Structures are given as C-alpha cells and as structure tokens.
Coordinates of N, CA and C and ligand atoms in Angstrom, one line a residue:
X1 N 10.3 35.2 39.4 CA 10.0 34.4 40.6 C 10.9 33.2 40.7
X2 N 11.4 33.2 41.9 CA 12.5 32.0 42.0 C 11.5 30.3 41.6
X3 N 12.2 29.1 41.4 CA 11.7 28.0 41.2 C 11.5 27.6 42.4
X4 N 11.3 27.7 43.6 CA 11.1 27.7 44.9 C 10.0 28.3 45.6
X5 N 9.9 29.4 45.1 CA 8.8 30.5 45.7 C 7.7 30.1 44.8
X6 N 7.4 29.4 43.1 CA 7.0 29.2 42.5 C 6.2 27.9 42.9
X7 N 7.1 27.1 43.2 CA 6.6 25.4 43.7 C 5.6 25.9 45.1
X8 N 6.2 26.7 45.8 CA 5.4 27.1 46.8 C 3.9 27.5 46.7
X9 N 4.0 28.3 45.5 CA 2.8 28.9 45.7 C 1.9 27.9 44.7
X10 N 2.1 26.7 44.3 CA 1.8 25.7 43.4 C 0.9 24.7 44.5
X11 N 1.6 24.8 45.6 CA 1.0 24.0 46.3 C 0.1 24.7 47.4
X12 N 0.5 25.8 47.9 CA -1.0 26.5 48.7 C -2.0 26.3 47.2
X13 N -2.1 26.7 46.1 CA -2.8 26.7 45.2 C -3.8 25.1 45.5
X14 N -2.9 24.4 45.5 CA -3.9 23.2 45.6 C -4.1 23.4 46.7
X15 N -3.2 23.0 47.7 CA -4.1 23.4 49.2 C -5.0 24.1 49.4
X16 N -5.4 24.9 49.1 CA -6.7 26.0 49.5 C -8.0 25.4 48.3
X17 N -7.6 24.6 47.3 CA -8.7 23.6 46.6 C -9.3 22.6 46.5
X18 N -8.1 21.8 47.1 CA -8.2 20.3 47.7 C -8.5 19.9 48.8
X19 N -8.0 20.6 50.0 CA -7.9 20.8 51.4 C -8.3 21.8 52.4
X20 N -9.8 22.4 51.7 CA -10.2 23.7 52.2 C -9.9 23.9 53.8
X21 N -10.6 22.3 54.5 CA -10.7 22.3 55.5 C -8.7 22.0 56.8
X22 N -8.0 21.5 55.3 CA -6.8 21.2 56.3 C -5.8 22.7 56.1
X23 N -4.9 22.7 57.4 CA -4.9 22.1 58.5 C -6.5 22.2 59.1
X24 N -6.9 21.4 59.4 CA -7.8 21.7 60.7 C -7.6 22.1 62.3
X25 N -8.0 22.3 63.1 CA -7.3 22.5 64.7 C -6.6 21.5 65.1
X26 N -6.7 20.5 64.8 CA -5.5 19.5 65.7 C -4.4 19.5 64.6
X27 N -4.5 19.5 63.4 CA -3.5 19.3 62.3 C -2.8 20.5 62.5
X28 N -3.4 21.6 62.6 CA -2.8 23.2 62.6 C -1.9 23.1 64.2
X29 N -2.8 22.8 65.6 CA -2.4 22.6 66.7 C -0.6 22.0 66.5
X30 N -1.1 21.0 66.1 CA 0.4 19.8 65.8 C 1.6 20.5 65.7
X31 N 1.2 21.4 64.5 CA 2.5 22.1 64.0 C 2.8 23.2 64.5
X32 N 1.8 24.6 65.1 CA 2.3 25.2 66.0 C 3.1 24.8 67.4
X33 N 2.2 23.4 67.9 CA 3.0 22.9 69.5 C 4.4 22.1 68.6
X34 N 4.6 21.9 68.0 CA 5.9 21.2 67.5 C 6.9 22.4 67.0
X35 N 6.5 23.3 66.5 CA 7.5 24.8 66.3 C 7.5 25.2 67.6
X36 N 6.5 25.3 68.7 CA 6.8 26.0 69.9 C 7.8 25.2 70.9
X37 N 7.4 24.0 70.4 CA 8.7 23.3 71.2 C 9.7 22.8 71.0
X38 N 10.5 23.7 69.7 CA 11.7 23.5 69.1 C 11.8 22.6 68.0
X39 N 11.1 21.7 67.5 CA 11.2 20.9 66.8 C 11.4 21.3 65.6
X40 N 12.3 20.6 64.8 CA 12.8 20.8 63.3 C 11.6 20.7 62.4
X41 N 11.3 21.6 61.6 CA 10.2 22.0 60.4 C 10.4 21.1 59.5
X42 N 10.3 19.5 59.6 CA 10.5 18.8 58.9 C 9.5 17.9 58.4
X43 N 8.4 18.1 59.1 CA 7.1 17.2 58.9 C 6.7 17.2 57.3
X44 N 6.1 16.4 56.9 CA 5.3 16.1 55.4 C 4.4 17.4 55.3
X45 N 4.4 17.9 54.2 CA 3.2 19.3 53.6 C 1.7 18.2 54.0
X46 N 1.3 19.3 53.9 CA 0.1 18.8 53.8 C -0.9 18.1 52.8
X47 N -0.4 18.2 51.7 CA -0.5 17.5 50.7 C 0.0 16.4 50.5
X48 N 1.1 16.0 51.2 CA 1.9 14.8 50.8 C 1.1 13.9 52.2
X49 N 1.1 14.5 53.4 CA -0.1 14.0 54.2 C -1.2 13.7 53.7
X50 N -1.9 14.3 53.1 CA -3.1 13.7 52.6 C -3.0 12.2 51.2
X51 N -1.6 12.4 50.5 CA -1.4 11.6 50.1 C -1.3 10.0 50.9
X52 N -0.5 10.5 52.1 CA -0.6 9.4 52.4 C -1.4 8.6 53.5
X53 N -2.5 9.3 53.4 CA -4.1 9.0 54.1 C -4.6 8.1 52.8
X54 N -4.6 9.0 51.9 CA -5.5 8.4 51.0 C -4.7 6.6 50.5
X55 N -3.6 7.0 50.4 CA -2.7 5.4 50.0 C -2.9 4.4 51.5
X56 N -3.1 4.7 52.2 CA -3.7 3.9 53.8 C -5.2 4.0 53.2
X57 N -5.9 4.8 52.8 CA -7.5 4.3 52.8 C -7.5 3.4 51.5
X58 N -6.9 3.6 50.3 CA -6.6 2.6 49.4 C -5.8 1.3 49.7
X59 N -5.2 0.8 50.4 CA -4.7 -0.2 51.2 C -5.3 -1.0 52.1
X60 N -6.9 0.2 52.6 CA -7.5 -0.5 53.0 C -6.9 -1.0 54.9
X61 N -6.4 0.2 55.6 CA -5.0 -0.1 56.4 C -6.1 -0.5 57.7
X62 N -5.5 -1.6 58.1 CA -6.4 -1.8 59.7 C -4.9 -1.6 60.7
X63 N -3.6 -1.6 60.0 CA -2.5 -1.8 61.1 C -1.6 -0.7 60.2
X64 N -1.0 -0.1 60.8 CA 0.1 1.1 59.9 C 0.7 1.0 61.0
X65 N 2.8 1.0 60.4 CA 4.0 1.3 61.5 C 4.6 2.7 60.5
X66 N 5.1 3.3 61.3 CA 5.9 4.6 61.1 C 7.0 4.2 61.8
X67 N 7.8 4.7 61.1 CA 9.1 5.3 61.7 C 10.2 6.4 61.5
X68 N 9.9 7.4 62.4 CA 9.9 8.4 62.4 C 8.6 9.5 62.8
X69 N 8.5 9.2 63.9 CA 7.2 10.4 64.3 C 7.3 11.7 64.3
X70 N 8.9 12.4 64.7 CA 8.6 13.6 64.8 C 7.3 14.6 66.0
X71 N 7.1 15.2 65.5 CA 5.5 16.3 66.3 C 4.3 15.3 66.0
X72 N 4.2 14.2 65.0 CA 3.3 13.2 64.8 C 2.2 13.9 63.6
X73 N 2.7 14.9 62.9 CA 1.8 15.2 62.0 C 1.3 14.5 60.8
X74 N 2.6 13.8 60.5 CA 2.3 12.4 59.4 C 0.9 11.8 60.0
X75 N 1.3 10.9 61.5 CA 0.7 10.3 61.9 C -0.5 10.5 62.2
X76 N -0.7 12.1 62.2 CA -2.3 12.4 62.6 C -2.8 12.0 60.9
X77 N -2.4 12.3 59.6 CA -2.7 11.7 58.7 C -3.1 10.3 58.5
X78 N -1.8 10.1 58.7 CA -2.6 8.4 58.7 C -3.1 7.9 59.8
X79 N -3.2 8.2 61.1 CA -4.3 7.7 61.4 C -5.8 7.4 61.5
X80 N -5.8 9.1 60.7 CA -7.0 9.3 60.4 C -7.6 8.2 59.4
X81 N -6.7 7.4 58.8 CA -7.4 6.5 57.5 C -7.6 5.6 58.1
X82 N -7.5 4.5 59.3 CA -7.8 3.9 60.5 C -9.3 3.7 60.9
X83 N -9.6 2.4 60.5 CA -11.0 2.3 61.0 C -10.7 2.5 63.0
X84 N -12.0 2.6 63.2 CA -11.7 2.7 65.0 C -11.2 1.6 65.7
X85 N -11.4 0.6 65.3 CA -10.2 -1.1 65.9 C -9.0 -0.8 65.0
X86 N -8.7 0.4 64.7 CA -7.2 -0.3 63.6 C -6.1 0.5 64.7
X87 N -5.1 -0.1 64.0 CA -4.0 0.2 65.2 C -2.6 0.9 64.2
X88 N -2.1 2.0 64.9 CA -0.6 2.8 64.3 C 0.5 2.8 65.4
X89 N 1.6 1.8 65.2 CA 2.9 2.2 65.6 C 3.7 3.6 65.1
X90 N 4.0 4.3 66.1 CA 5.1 5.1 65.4 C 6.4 5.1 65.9
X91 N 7.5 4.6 65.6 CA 8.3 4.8 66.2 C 9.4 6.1 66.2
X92 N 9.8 6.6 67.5 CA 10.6 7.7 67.4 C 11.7 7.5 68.5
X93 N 12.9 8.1 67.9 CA 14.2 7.6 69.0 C 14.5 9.7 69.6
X94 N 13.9 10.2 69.6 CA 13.9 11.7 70.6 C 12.4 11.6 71.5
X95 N 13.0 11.5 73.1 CA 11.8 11.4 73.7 C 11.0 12.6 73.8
X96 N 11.4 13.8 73.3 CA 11.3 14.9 73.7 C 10.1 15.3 72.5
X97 N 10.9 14.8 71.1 CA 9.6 14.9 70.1 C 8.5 13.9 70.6
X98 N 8.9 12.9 70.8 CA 7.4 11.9 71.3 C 6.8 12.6 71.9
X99 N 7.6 13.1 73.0 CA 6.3 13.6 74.2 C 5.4 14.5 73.7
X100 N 5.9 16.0 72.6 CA 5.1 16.8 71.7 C 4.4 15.7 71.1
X101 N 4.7 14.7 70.6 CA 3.5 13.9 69.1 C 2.6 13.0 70.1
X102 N 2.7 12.8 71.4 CA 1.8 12.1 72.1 C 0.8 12.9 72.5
X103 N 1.0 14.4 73.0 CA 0.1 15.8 73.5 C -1.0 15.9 71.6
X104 N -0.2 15.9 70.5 CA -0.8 16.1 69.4 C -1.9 15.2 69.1
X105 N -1.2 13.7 69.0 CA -1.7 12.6 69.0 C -3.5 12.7 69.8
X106 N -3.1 12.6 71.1 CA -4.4 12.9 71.5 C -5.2 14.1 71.2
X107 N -4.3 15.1 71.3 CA -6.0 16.1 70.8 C -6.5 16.2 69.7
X108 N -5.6 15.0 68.2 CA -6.7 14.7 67.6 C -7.4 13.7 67.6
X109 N -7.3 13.0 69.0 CA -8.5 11.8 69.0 C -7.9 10.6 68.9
X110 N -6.8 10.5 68.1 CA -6.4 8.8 68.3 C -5.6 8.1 68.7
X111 N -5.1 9.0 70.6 CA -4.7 8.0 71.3 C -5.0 6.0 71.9
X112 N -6.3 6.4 71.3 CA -6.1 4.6 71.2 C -6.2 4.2 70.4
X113 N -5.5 4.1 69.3 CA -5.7 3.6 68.2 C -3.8 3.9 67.8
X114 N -3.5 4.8 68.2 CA -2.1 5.7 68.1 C -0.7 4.9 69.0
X115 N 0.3 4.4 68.8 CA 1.1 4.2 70.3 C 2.3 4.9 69.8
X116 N 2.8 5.7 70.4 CA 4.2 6.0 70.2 C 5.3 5.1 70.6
X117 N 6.5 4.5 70.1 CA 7.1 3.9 71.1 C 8.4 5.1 71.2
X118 N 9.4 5.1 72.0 CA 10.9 5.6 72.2 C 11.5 5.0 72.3
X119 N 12.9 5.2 71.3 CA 14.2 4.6 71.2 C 14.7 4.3 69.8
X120 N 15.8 4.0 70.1 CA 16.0 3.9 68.3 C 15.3 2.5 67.6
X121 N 14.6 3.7 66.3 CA 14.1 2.3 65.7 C 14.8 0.8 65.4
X122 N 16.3 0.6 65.5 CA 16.3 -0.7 65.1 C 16.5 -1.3 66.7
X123 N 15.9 -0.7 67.9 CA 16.2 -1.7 68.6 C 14.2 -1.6 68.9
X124 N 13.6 -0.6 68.5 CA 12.1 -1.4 69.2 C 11.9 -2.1 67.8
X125 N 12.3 -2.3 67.1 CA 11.7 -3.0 65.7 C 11.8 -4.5 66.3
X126 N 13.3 -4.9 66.3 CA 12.8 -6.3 66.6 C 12.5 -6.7 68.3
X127 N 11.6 -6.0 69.0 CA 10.7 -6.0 70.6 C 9.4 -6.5 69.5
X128 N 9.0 -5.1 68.4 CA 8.0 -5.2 68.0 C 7.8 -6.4 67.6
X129 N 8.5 -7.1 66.3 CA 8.2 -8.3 65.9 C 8.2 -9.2 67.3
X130 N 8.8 -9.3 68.2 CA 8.9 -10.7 69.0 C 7.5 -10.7 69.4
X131 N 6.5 -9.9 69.7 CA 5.2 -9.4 70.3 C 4.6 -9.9 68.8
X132 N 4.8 -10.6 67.7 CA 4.5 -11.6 66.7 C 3.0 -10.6 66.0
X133 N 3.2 -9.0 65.6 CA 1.7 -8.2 65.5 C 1.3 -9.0 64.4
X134 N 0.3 -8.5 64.0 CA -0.4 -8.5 62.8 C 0.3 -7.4 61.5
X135 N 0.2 -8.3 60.2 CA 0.9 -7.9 58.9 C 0.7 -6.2 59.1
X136 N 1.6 -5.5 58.9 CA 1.4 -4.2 58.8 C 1.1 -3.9 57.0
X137 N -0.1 -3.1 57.3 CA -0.7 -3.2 55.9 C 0.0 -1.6 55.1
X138 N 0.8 -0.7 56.0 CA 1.4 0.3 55.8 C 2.5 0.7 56.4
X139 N 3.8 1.0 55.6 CA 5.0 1.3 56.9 C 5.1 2.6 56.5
X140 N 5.0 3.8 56.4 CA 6.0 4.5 56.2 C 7.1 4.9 57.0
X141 N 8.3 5.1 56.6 CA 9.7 4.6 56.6 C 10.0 6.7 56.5
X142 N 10.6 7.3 57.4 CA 10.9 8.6 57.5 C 11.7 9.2 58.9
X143 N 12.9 8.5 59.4 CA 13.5 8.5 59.8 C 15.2 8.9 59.1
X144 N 16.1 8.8 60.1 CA 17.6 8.8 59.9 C 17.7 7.7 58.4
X145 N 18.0 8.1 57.6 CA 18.2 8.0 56.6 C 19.2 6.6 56.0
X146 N 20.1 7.4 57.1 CA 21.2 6.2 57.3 C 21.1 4.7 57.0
X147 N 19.8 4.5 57.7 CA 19.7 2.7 57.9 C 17.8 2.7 57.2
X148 N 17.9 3.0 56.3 CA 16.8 2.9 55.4 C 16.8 1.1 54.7
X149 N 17.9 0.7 54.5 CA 18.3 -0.5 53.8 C 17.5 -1.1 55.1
X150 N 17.8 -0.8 56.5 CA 17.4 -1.9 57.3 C 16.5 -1.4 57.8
X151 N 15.9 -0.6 57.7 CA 14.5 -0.3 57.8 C 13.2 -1.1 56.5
X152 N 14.0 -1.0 55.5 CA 13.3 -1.1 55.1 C 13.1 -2.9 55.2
X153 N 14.4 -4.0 55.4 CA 14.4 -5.3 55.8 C 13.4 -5.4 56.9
X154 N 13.3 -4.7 57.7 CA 12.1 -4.8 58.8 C 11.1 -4.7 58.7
X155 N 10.7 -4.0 57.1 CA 9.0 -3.6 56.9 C 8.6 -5.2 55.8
X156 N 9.6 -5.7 55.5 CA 9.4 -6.8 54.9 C 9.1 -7.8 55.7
X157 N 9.2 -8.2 56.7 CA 9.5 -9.0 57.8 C 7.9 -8.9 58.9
X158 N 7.8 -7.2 58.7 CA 6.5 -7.2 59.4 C 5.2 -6.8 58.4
X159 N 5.7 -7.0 57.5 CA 4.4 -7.4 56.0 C 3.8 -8.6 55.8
X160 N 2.7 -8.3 54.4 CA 2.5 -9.4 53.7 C 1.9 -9.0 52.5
X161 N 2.0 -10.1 51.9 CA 1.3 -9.9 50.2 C 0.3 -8.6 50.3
X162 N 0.4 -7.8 49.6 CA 0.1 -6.5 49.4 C -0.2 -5.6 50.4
X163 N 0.6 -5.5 50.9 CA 1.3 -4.5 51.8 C 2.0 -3.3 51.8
X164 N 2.3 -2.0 51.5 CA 2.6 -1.1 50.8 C 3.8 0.0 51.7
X165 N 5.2 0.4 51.2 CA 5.7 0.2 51.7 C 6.2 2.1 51.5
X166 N 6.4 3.1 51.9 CA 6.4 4.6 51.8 C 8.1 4.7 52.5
X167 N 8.8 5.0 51.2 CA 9.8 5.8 52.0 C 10.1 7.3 51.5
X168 N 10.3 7.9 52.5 CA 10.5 9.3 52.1 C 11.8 9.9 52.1
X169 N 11.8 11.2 51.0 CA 13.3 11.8 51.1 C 14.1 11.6 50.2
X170 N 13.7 10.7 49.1 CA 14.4 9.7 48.2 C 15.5 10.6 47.4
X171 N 15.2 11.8 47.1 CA 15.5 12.4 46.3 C 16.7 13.5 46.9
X172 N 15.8 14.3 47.7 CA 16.9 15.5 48.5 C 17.6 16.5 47.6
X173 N 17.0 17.2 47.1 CA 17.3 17.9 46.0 C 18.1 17.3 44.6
X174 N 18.1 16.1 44.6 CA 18.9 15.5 43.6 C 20.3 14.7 44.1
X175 N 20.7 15.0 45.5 CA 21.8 14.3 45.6 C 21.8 12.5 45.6
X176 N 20.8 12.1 45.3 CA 20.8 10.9 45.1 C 21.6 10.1 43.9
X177 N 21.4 11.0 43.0 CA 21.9 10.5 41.7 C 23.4 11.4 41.5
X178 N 23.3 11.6 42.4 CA 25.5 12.7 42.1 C 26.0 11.4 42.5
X179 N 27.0 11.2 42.2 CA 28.2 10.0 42.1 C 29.2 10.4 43.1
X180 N 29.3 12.1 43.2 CA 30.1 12.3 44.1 C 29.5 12.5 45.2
X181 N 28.6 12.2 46.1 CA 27.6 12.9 47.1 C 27.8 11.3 47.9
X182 N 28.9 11.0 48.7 CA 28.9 9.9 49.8 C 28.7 10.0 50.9
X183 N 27.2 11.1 51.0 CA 26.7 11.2 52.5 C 26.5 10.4 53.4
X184 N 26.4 9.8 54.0 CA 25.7 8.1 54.7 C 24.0 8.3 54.4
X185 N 23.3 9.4 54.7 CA 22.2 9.2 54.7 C 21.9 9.2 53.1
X186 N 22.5 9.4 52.0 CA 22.7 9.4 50.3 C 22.8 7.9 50.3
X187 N 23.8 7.4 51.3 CA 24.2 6.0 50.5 C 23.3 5.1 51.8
X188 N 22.3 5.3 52.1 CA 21.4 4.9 53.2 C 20.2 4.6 52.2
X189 N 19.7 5.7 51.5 CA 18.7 6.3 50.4 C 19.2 5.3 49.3
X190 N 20.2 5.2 49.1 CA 20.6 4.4 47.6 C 20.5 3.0 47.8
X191 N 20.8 2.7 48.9 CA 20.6 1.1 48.9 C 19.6 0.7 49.8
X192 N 18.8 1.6 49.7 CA 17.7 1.1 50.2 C 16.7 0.7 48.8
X193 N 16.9 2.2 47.9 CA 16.2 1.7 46.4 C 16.7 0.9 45.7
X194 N 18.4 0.1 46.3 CA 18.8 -0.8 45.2 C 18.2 -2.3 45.8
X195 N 17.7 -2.2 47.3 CA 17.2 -3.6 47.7 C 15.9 -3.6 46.7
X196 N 14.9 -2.3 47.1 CA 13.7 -2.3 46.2 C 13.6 -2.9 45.0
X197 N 14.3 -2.3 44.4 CA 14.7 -2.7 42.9 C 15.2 -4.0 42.7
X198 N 16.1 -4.8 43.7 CA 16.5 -6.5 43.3 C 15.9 -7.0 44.1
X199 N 14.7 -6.9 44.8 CA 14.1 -7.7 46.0 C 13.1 -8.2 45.2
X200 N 12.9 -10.0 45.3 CA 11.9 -10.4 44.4 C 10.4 -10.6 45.3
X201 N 10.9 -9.6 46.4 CA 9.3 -9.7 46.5 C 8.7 -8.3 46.9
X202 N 9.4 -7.3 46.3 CA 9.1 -6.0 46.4 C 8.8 -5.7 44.5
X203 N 7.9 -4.5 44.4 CA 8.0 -4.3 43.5 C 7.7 -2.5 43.7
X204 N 8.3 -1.9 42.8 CA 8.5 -0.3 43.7 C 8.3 0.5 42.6
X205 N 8.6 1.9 42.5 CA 8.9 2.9 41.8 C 9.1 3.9 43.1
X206 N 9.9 4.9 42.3 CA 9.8 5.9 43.1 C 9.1 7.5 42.2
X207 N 8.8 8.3 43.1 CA 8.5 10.0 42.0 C 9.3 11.1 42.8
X208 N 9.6 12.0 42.1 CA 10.5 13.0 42.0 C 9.0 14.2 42.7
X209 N 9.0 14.9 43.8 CA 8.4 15.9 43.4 C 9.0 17.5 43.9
X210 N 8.3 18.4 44.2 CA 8.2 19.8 43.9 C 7.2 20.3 45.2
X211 N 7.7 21.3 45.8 CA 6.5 21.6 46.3 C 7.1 22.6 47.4
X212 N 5.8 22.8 48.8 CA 6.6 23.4 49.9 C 7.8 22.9 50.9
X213 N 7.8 21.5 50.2 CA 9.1 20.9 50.9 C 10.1 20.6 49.9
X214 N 10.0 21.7 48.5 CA 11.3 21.7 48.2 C 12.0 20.6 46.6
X215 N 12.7 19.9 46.4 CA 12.9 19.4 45.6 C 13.3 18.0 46.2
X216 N 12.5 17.2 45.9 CA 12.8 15.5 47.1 C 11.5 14.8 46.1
X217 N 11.3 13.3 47.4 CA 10.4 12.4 46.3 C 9.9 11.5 47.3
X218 N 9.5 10.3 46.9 CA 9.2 9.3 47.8 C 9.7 8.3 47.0
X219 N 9.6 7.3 47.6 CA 9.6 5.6 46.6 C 8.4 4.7 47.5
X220 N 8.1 4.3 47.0 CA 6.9 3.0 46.8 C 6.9 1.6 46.7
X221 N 6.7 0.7 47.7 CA 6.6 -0.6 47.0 C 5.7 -1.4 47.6
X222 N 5.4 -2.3 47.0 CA 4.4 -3.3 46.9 C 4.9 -4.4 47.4
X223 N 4.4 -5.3 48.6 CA 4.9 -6.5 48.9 C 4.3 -7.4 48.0
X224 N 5.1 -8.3 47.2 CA 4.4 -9.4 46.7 C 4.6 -11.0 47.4
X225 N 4.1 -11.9 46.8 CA 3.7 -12.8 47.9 C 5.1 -13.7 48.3
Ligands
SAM301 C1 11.6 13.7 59.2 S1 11.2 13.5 60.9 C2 9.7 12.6 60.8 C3 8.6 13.5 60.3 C4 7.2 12.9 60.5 N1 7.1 11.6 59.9 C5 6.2 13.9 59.8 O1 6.2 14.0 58.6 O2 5.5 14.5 60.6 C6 12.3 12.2 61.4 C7 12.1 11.8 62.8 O3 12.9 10.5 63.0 C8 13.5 10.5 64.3 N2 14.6 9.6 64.2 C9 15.9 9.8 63.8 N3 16.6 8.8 64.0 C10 15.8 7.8 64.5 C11 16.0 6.5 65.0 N4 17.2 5.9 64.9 N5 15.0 5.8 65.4 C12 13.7 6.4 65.5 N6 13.5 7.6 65.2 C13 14.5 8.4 64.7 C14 13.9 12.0 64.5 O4 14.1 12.2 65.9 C15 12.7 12.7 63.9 O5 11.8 13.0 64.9

C-alpha cells in the first residue's frame, strides 16, 4: 500500500470514529456545490476542520477573521464554534468562490454571524482595521501563500494578548525545508515562520502532518501581551 493511500485510509478511520455525524448536509452540501462549481479541491479535511472548531471553542472565539474562504468549508467549521452574537470575517479575492461560500454559508445557518468580504486580502485588511473591530480572538491565515509574512503582520495588528493565530500549508510536502525550492509561495511560508519565531510577541510552533490532504502542516501562535 502506497504511503498516501495509507494516510488516507488513517484518516477516514478516524473520521468515521470521531466524526460519525460529519460531513453533515450543509458540510457535505459545501463540498459537492464547490466541486460542482469548479472550484479547486483544496479546502481543510475534515478533521483538520474540526480541529479548528475545537481550537476556536478553546479560545473561547466571539470574533474569528479568515483569509482565504474558498467554497467556505473551513468557515462553516469555525463558525460553528461562534456563540450566536459572535462574528467571522472571511476574506476572499475570487468573487466567483465567494458567491459558492456565501450560497454554503447560509444553508448552514450562519449568514449572520458569517460576512464574506471580496478582493484581495491586503487591500480589505487595512478597510477592515480602519472600521477599528474588536481583537480577533482567531485568524486563520490560508490564502496565496506568497504574502503570509504580511498576512500574518495584519493578524497581529488585529489581535490581542491571547489570541491565536492558524496558518496553513506550512509544510507542502516538505518543500519548506529544501534550500533549493525558491518558490515565492516557499519563501512566503518561510518568512512568515521566521517572523513567528523572532516576533517578541508571538510565540508559535508549528506540526508536520499526514493525512487526506497529503504531506503539509500548520503553524500556530499565541499572541503575547
Ligand atoms: C486554500 S483556499 C482556502 C480554503 C478554505 N480556507 C477551506 O479550507 O475551505 C485559498 C483561497 O484563497 C483565495 N485567495 C488567493 N489569493 C488571495 C488574496 N490575495 N486575497 C484573498 N483571497 C485569496 C483563493 O481564491 C482561494 O479561494
């Protein structure tokens, strides 16, 4: 059995243990209306979604920004961790995916609590701050790769003392750590973990994992005060 087909079936294994009930119909919905309308098979497993519900319900999240919505399947995750006054930016620069994650969005229920915006993230990021929100208690960061360094200066900016910060992709089958691999979105991913790592008011790790999306990771950080 290939190491691929292996990780695969490692993780239906939990999924069908952990997650009897997911996809559910709007989670399952999401992903069928986002394959039917072309969109790239690139959303979080289901597993890594539920990870990142659970790190929003441990966070305690009244406010989450995304960036990167895609079909919004992340997003139906975390919003689910969203008390009913809590609020999720997502930003996405294809209006075409938005318009699929805004149809998703609502028919799992949390169009008000949910906003999509369109355009490229670094020009609604700083609209968003001038609009002065409330500390985002969650960002995950899963966009163009490229400008992760300034993605990730923006989640600092719209944080506070323990605030928790998700970037995805970190890994990419390992090209992170090749010396010869000067992709932009490689050297996007690198200096985004080398701010983490020298920023004295981040404190991070990242994990390596396995699964139906392959060989990749996340990184993690903690705003400190
Ligand atoms: C990996 S997908 C997001 C997947 C989604 N978070 C999920 O797991 O369901 C990345 C998304 O970022 C969007 N994107 C790419 N460049 C962007 C930019 N500059 N600003 C905002 N969104 C961007 C892409 O159009 C795509 O929909």
């Amino acid at each position: 059995m290939s190491e691929q087909r292996l990780w695969h079936e490692v993780d239906d294994y939990f999924t069908d243990r952990l997650l009897p009930d997911a996809p559910d119909d709007a989670l399952a919905a999401a992903l069928r209306d986002s394959d039917a309308a072309g969109l790239p098979k690139i959303a979080v497993s289901p597993l890594q979604g539920k990870l990142l519900q659970l790190l929003a319900q441990l966070q305690g999240a009244r406010n989450i920004l995304e960036i990167g919505t895609l079909g919004g399947y992340s997003t139906i995750w975390l919003g689910r961790a969203l008390p009913a006054d809590g609020r999720l930016v997502s930003l996405e620069y294809d209006p075409r995916h938005a318009e699929v994650a805004v149809r998703n969005i609502a028919r799992a229920g949390l169009d008000k609590q949910v906003e999509v915006r369109v355009g490229p993230a670094l020009e609604s990021l700083p609209r968003l701050a001038d609009e002065n929100p409330p500390p985002f208690d969650v960002v995950f960061i899963d966009a163009d790769k490229v400008n992760n360094p300034h993605y990730m200066e923006w989640a600092l900016r719209l944080t506070s003392t323990g605030s928790l910060i998700v970037l995805d992709n970190v890994v990419r089958g390992g090209r992170v750590a090749d010396p010869d691999n000067t992709d932009p979105d490689v050297l996007g991913t690198r200096a985004a973990l080398d701010l983490i790592g020298g920023h004295p008011r981040l404190s991070g790790t990242a994990l390596q994992t396995v699964g139906a999306k392959s060989y990749d990771g996340f990184a993690l950080a903690r705003v400190l005060a």
